[in-house]
Coordinates of C-alpha atoms in Angstrom, one line a residue:
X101 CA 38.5 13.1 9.1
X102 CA 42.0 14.0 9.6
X103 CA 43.1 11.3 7.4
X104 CA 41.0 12.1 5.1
X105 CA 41.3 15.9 4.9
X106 CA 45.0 14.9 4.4
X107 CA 44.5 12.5 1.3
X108 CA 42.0 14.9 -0.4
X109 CA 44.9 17.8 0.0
X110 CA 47.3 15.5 -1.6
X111 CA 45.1 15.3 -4.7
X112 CA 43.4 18.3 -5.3
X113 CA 44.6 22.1 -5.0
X114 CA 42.6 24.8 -2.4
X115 CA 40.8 26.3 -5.6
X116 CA 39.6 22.5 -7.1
X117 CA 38.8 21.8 -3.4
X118 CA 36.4 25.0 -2.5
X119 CA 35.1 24.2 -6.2
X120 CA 33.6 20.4 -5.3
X121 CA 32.0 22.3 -2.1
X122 CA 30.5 25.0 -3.8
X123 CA 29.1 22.8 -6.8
X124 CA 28.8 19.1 -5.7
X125 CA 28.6 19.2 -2.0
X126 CA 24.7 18.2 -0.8
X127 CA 22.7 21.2 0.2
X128 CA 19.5 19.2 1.8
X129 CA 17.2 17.0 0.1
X130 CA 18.6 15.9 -4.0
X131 CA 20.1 19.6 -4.2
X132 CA 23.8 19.1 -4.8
X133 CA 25.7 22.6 -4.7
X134 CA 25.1 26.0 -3.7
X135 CA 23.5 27.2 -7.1
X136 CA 21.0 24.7 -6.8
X137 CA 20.3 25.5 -3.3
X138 CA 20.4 29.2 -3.8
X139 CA 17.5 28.5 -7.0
X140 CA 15.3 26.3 -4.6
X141 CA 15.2 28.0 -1.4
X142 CA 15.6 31.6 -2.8
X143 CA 14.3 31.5 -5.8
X144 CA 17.9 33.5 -7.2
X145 CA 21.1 32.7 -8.4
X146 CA 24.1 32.3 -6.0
X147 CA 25.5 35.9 -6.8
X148 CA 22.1 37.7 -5.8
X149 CA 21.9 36.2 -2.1
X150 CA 22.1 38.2 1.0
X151 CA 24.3 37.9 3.5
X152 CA 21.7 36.0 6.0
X153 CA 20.9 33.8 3.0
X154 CA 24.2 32.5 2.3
X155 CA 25.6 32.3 5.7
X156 CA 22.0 30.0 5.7
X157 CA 23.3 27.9 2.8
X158 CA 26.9 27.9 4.0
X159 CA 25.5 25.9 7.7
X160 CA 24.1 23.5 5.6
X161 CA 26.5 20.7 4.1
X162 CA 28.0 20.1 7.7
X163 CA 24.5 17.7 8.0
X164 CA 22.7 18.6 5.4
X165 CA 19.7 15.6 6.2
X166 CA 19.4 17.6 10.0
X167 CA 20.2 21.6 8.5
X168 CA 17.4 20.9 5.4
X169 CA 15.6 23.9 5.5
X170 CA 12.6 22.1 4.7
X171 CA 13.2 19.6 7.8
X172 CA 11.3 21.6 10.4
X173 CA 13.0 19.8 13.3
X174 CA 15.9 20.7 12.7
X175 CA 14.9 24.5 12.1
X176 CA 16.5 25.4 15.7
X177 CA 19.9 24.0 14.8
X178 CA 20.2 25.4 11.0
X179 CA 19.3 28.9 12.7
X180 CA 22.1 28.2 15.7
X181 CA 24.6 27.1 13.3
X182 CA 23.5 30.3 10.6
X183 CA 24.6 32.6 13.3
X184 CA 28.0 30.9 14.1
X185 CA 28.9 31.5 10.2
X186 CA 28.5 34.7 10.9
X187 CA 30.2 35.2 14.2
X188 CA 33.1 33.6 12.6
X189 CA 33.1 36.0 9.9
X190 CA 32.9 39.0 12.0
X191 CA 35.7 37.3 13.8
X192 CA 37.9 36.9 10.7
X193 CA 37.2 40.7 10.1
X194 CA 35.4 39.1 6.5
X195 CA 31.9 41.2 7.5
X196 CA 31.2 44.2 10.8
X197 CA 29.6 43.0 13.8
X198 CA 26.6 45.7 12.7
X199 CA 26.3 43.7 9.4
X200 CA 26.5 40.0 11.1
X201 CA 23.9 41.4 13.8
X202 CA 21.4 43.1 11.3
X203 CA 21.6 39.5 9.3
X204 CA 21.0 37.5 12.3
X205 CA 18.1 39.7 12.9
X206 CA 16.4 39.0 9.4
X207 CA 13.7 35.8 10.1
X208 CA 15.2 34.1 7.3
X209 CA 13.1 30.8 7.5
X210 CA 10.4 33.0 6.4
X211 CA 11.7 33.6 2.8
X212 CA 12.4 30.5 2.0
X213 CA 10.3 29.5 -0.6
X214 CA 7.7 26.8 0.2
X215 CA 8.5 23.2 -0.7
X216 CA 5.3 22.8 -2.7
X217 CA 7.3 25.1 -5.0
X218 CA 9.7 22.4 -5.6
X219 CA 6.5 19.8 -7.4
X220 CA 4.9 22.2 -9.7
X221 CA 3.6 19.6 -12.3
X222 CA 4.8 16.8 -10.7
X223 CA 2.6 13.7 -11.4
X224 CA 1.1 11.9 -8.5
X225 CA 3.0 14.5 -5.8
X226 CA 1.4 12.7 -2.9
X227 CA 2.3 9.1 -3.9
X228 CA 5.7 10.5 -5.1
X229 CA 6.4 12.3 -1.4
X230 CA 4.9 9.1 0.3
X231 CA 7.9 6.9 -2.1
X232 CA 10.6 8.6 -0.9
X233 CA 9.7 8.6 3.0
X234 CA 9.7 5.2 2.7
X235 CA 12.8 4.9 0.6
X236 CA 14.4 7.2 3.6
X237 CA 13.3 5.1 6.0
X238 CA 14.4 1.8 4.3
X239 CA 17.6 3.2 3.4
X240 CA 18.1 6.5 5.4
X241 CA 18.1 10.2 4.6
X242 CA 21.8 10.6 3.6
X243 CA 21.8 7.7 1.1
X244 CA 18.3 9.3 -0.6
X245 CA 19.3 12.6 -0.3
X246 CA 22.7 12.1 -2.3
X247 CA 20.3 11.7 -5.3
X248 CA 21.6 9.2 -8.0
X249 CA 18.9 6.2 -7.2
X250 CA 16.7 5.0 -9.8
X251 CA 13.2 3.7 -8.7
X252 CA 11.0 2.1 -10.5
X253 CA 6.9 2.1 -8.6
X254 CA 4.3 0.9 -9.0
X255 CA 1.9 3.6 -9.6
X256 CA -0.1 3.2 -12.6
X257 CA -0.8 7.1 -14.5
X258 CA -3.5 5.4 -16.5
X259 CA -5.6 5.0 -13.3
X260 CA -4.1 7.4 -11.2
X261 CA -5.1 10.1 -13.9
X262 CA -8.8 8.5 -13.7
X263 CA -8.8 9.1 -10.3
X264 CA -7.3 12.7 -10.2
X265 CA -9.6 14.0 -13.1
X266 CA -12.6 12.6 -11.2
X267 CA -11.0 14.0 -7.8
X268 CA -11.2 17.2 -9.4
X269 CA -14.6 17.3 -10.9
X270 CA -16.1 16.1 -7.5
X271 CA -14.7 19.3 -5.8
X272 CA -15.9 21.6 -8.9
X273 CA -19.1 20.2 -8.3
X274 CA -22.0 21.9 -5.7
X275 CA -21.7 18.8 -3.2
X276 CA -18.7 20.1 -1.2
X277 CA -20.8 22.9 -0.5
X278 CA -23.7 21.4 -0.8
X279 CA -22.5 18.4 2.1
X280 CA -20.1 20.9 4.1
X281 CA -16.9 18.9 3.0
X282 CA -13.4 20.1 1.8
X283 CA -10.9 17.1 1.4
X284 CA -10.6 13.9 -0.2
X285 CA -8.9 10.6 -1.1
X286 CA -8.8 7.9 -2.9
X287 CA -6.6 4.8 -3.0
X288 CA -6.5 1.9 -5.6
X289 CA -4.9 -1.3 -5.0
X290 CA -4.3 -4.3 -7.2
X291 CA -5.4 -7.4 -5.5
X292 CA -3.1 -10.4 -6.9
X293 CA 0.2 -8.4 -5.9
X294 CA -1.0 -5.9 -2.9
X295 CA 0.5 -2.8 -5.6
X296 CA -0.9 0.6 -5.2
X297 CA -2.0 1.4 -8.8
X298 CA -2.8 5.0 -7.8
X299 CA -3.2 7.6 -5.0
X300 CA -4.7 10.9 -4.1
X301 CA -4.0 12.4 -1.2
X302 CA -6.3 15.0 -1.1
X303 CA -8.6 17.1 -3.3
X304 CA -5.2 18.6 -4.8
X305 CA -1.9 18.7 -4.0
X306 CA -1.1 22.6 -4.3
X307 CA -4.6 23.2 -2.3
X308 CA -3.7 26.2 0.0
X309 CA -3.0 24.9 3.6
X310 CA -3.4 21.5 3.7
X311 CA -3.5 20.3 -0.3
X312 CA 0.2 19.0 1.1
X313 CA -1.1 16.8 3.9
X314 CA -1.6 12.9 2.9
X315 CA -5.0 12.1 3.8
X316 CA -4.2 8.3 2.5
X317 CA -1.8 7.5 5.0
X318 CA -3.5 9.5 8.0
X319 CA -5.7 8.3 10.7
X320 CA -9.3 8.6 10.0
X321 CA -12.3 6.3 11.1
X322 CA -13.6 4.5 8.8
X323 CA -16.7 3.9 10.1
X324 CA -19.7 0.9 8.9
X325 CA -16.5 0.1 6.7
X326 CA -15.1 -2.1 9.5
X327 CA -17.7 -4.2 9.7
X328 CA -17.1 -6.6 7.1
X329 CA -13.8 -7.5 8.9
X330 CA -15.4 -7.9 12.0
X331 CA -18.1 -10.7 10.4
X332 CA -14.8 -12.4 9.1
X333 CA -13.5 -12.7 12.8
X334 CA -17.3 -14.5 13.4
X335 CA -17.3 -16.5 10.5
X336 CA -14.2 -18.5 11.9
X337 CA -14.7 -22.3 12.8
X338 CA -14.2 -22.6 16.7
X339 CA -15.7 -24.6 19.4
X340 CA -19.1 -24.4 19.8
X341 CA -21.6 -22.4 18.0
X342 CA -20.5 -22.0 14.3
X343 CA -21.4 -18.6 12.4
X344 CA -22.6 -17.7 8.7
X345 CA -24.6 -15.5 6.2
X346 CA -27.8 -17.0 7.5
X347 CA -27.3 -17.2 11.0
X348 CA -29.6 -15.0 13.3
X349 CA -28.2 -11.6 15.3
X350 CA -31.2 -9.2 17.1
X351 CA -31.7 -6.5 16.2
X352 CA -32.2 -4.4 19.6
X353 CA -31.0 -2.5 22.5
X354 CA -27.5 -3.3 23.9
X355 CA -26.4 -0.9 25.9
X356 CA -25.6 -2.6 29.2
X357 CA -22.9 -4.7 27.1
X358 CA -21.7 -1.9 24.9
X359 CA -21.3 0.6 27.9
X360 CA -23.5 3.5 26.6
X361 CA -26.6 4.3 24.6
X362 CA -26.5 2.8 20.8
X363 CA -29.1 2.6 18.0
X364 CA -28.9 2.2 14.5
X365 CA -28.4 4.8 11.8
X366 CA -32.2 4.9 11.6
X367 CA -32.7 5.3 15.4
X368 CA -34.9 2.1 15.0
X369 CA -34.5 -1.8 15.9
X370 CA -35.5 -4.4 13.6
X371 CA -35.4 -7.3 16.1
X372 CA -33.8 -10.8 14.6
X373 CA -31.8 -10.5 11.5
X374 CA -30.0 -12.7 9.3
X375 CA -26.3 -12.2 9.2
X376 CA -26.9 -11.3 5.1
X377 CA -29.7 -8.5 5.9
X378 CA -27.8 -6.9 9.0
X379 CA -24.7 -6.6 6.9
X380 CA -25.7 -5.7 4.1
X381 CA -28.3 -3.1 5.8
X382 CA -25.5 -2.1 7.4
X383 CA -26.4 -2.4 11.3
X384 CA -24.9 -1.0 13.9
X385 CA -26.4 -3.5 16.9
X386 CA -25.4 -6.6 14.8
X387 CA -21.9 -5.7 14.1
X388 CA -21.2 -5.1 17.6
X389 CA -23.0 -8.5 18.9
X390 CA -20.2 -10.0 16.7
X391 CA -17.4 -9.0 17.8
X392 CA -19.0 -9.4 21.7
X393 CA -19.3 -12.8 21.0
X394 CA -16.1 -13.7 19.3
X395 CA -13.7 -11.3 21.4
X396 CA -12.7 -7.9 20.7
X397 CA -9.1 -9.0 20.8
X398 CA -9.9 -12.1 18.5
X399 CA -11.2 -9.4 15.8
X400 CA -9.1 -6.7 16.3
X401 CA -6.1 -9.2 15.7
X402 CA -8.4 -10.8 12.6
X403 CA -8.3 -6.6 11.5
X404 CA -4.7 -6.1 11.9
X405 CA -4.1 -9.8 10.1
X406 CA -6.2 -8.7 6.9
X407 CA -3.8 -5.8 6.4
X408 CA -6.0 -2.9 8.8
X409 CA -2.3 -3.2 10.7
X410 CA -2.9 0.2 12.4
X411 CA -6.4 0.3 13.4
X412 CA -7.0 0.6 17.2
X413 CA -3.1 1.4 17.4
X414 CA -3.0 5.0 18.3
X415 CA -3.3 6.1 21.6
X416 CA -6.8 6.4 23.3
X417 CA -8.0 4.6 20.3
X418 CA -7.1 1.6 22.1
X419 CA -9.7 2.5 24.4
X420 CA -12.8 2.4 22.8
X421 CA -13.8 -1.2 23.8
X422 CA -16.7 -2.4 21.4
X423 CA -17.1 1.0 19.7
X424 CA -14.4 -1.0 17.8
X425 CA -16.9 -2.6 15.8
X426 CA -18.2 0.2 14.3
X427 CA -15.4 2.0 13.3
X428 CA -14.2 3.7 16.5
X429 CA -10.9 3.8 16.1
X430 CA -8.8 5.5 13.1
X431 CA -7.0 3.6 10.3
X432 CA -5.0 4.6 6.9
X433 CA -6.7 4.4 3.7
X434 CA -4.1 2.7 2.0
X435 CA -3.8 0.0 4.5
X436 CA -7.9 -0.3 4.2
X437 CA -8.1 -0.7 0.4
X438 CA -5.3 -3.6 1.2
X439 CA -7.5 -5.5 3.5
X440 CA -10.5 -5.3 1.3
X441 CA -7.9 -7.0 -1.1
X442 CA -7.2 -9.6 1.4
X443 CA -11.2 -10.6 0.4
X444 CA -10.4 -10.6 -2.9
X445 CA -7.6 -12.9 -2.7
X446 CA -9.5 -15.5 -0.8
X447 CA -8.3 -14.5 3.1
X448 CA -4.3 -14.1 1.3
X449 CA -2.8 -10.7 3.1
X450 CA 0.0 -9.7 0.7
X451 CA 1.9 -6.5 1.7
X452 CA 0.5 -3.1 0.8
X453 CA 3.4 -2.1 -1.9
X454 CA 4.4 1.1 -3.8
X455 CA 8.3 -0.1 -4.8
X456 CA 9.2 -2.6 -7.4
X457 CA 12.8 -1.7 -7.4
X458 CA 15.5 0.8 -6.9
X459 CA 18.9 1.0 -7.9
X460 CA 22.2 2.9 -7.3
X461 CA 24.4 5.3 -9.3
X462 CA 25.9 1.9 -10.5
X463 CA 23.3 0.4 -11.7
X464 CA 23.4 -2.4 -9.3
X465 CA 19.7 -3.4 -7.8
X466 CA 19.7 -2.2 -3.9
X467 CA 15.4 -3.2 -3.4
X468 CA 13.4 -5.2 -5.4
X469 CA 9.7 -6.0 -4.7
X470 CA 9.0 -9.5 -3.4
X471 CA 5.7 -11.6 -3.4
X472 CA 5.0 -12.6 0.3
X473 CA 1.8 -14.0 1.0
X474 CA -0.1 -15.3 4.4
X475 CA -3.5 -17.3 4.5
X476 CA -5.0 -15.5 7.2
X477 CA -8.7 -16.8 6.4
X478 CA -10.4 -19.8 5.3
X479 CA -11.0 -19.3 1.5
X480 CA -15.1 -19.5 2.5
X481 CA -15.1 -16.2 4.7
X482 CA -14.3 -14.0 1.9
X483 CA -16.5 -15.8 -0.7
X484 CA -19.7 -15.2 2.0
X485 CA -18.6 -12.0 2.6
X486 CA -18.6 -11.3 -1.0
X487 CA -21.8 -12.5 -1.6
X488 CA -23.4 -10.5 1.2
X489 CA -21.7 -7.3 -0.3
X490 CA -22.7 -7.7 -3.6
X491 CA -26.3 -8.6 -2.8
X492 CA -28.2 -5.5 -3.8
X493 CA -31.6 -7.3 -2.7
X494 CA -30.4 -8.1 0.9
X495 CA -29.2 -4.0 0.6
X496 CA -32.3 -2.9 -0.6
X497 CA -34.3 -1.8 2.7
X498 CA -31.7 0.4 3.9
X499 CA -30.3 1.9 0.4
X500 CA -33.0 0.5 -2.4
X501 CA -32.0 -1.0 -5.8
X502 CA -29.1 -0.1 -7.9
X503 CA -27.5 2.5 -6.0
X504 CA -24.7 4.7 -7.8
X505 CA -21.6 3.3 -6.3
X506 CA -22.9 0.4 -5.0
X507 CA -23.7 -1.3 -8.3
X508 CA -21.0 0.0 -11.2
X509 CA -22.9 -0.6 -14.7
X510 CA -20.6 -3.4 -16.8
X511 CA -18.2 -4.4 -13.7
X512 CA -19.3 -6.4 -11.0
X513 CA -18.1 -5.3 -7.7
X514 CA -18.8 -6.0 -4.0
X515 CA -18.9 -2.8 -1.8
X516 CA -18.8 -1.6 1.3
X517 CA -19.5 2.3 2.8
X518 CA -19.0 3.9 6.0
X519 CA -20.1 7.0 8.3
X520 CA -17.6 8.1 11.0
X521 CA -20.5 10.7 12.8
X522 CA -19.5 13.7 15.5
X523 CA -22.4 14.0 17.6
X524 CA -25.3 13.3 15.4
X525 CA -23.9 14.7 12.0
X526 CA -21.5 13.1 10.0
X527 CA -17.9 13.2 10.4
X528 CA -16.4 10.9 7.5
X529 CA -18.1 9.3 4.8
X530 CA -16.3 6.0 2.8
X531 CA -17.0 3.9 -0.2
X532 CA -15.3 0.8 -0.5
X533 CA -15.3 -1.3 -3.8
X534 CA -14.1 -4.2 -4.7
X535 CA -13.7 -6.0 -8.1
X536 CA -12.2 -9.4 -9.3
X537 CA -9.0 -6.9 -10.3
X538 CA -8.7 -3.9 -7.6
X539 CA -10.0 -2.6 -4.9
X540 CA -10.6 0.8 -4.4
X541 CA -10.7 3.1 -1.0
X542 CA -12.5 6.2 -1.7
X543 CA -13.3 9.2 1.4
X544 CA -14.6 12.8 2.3
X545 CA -14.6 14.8 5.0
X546 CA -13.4 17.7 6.4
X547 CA -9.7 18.3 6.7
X548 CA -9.9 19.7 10.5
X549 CA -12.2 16.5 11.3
X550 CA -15.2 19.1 12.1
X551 CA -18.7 17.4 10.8
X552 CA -20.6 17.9 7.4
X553 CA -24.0 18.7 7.1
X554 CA -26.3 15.6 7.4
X555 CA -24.2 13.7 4.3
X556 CA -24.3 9.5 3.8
X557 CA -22.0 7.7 1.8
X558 CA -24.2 7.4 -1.6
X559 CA -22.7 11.1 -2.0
X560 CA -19.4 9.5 -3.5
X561 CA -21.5 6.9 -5.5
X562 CA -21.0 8.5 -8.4
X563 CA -17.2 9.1 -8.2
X564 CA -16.8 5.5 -7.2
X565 CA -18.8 4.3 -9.6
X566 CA -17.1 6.0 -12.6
X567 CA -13.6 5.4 -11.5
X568 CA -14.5 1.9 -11.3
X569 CA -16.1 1.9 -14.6
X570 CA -13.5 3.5 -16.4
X571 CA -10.3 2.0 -15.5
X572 CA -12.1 -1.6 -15.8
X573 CA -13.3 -0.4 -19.2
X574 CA -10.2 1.9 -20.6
X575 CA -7.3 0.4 -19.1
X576 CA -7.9 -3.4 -17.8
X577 CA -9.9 -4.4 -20.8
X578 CA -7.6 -3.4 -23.1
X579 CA -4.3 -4.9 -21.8
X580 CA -6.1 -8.2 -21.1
X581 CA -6.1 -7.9 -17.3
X582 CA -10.0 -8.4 -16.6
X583 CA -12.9 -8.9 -18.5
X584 CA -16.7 -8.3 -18.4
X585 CA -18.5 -10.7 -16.4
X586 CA -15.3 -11.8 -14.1
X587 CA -16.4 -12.6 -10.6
X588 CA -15.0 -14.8 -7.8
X589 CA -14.4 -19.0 -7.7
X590 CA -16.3 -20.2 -5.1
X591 CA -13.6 -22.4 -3.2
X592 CA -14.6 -26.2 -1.9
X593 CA -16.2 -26.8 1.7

């Protein structure tokens, strides 16, 4: 530094020098120079700030990633280092101790303006925050708060507006009230490349008190959802008794292996199922015979493989022994909608990706996206998984003929719901749909996890069902991408 301090003296006078730190120095964040600094956390040009506000900006550029105002750890150190800016200046006779003690006093934290500020009429703010966390943890907080990078995503605004409009008009509509719900998500994935074509994180993005928070990348059960992975960890060829869509499962009470009383959302047993009919029906008993008889750890490791890489990963969710099978433990969305991809790409797991590429000030490329692809599953377990959840007949019992959602008029689609329940109401509803070209993760519930009034899945039918429909219709059809009638190969053996 002492070098340094030297060789910048040599070049530049005390006036050019203060200049650069007043106007190019970083102030937290992409805000480069007190002006910009004073206009984002003040809301008022440099010349109109207090005393307790610039003594605030002035502790910043020693470390401006730690003394962010909008980095809440770091909160105790910005306010430690405030008030030895103004110590020093009562000590250089710049300010009186009364004025340096009546600005320490002032809670200044509290008027700084909220960072939601910052993204009015941003597009996609959730996908766009969730970008450059990654981007700071790939390439640290200094290098992405210096600004200057170009990145290119690979967000998609012709379905992520699909998806925010019908966002919307879901929580305009009676059902929130209706259902007792008040947050939501959706996330859309492109099989072939694992690309995250859109995102919502929650019914909106400037939603008072928790619009901010990224339901998408949260932990949230997922319910009858995880059962399709579970059959995939059955379906495997091993010693002994092989598995498939017709083999028999009963339908009855368990509870000495599961460890506690279980039934079926219907409180009823249906005695000896076919593998088709209890998926498809959606038991609970079934699902968790499966995973008893092929291992827990065998399925939660076929979960993790299929892209689910954080389910069962967060503390006492490691805990919930066969529950597991039924959604017990919590997983994020965006990692969900990836391993329904997985099925769609024959049992290939390809990265869950939002990047395609970033570059420097330069110009030069510093990331670029990569294909990277694993055959974690024989080519037939997704194709009879498919067939199960597209079978509307083998549904029919549990949630009759064409239900919205479950059958999308002009697209054909395999699908997949799920009820995370608190007590005996519900806690989390999913809808998980699948076509030859995305997959899409779609969920409701309550934002403080309490429960919703007796509410099922076919709720979000609709919303499903017309996302589906119009991206495949509006956007796919016309750029060549997919086409009516598309459906999955059926691979040899």
């Amino acid at each position: 530094e002492a070098i340094l301090a030297v060789e910048v003296e040599r070049m530049y006078n005390k006036d050019q020098i203060l200049n650069l730190y007043l106007n190019e120095s970083p102030y937290g964040g992409r805000r480069n120079g007190v002006e910009s600094a004073a206009q984002t956390y003040f809301g008022k040009p440099a010349k109109s700030l207090t005393l307790s506000e610039c003594a605030l900006l002035a502790a910043i550029p020693q470390s401006p990633s730690v003394y962010d105002p909008y980095n809440n750890e770091g909160h105790e150190l910005l306010l430690k280092r405030q008030k030895r800016v103004l110590d020093n200046m009562v000590e250089q006779k710049m300010i009186t101790k009364k004025e340096g003690g009546d600005a320490k006093k002032i809670a200044i934290l509290d008027t700084v303006k909220p960072e939601t500020d910052q993204f009015e009429n941003m597009k996609a703010p959730h996908f766009v925050q969730y970008v450059r966390s990654q981007l700071e943890k790939q390439l640290g907080k200094a290098t992405v708060g210096r600004g200057g990078l170009t990145v290119k995503t690979t967000l998609d605004m012709r379905v992520q507006d699909v998806v925010q409009s019908t966002v919307t008009d879901l929580f305009n509509s009676y059902l929130p009230n209706s259902a007792n719900f008040d947050n939501g998500a959706a996330t859309i994935v492109d099989n072939q490349t694992g690309q995250i074509l859109a995102l919502q994180g929650s019914r909106d993005y400037n939603y008072p008190g928790y619009g901010q928070d990224n339901a998408a990348v949260s932990f949230i059960q997922p319910g009858s959802s995880i059962k399709p992975l579970v059959y995939a960890n059955l379906f495997k060829q091993r010693s002994g008794q092989n598995y498939g869509t017709g083999s028999i499962l009963p339908d009855k009470p368990i509870d000495q292996i599961y460890g506690a009383r279980l039934e079926n959302f219907d409180h009823r047993f249906k005695g000896n199922m076919t593998i088709r009919s209890a998926l498809a029906e959606s038991r609970n008993i079934p699902a968790v015979e499966a995973m008893y008889i092929a291992g827990q750890q065998s399925a939660i490791q076929t979960i993790h493989d299929m892209g689910n890489k954080s389910y069962c990963t967060d503390g006492v969710d490691k805990e919930v022994g066969l529950a597991s099978a039924i959604g017990g433990c919590g997983l994020k969305q965006i990692e969900h909608a990836n391993a329904f991809a997985t099925f769609a790409r024959g049992g290939v797991y390809k990265p869950v990706a939002t990047i395609l590429e970033v570059k420097n000030s330069n110009g030069d490329v510093i990331q670029k996206w990569k294909d990277q692809r694993k055959q974690v599953l024989d080519p037939q377990i997704p194709y009879l998984l498919q067939s199960i959840l597209s079978d509307d007949s083998a549904r029919a019992p549990s949630f009759g003929r064409g239900a919205s959602g479950l059958n999308v008029p002009g697209v054909r689609t395999f699908t997949k719901t799920g009820t995370s329940n608190l007590g005996t109401k519900s806690k989390d509803l999913w809808m998980n749909s699948v076509s030859t070209k995305v997959s899409l993760s779609f969920w409701v519930g309550n934002h403080d996890t309490r429960a919703m009034s007796n509410a099922l899945s076919s709720i979000v039918g609709p919303s499903v069902g017309r996302i589906m429909s119009t991206i495949h219709k509006d956007v796919f059809v016309p750029e060549g991408s997919w086409k009516t009638g598309d459906w999955f190969s059926q691979p040899s053996g």
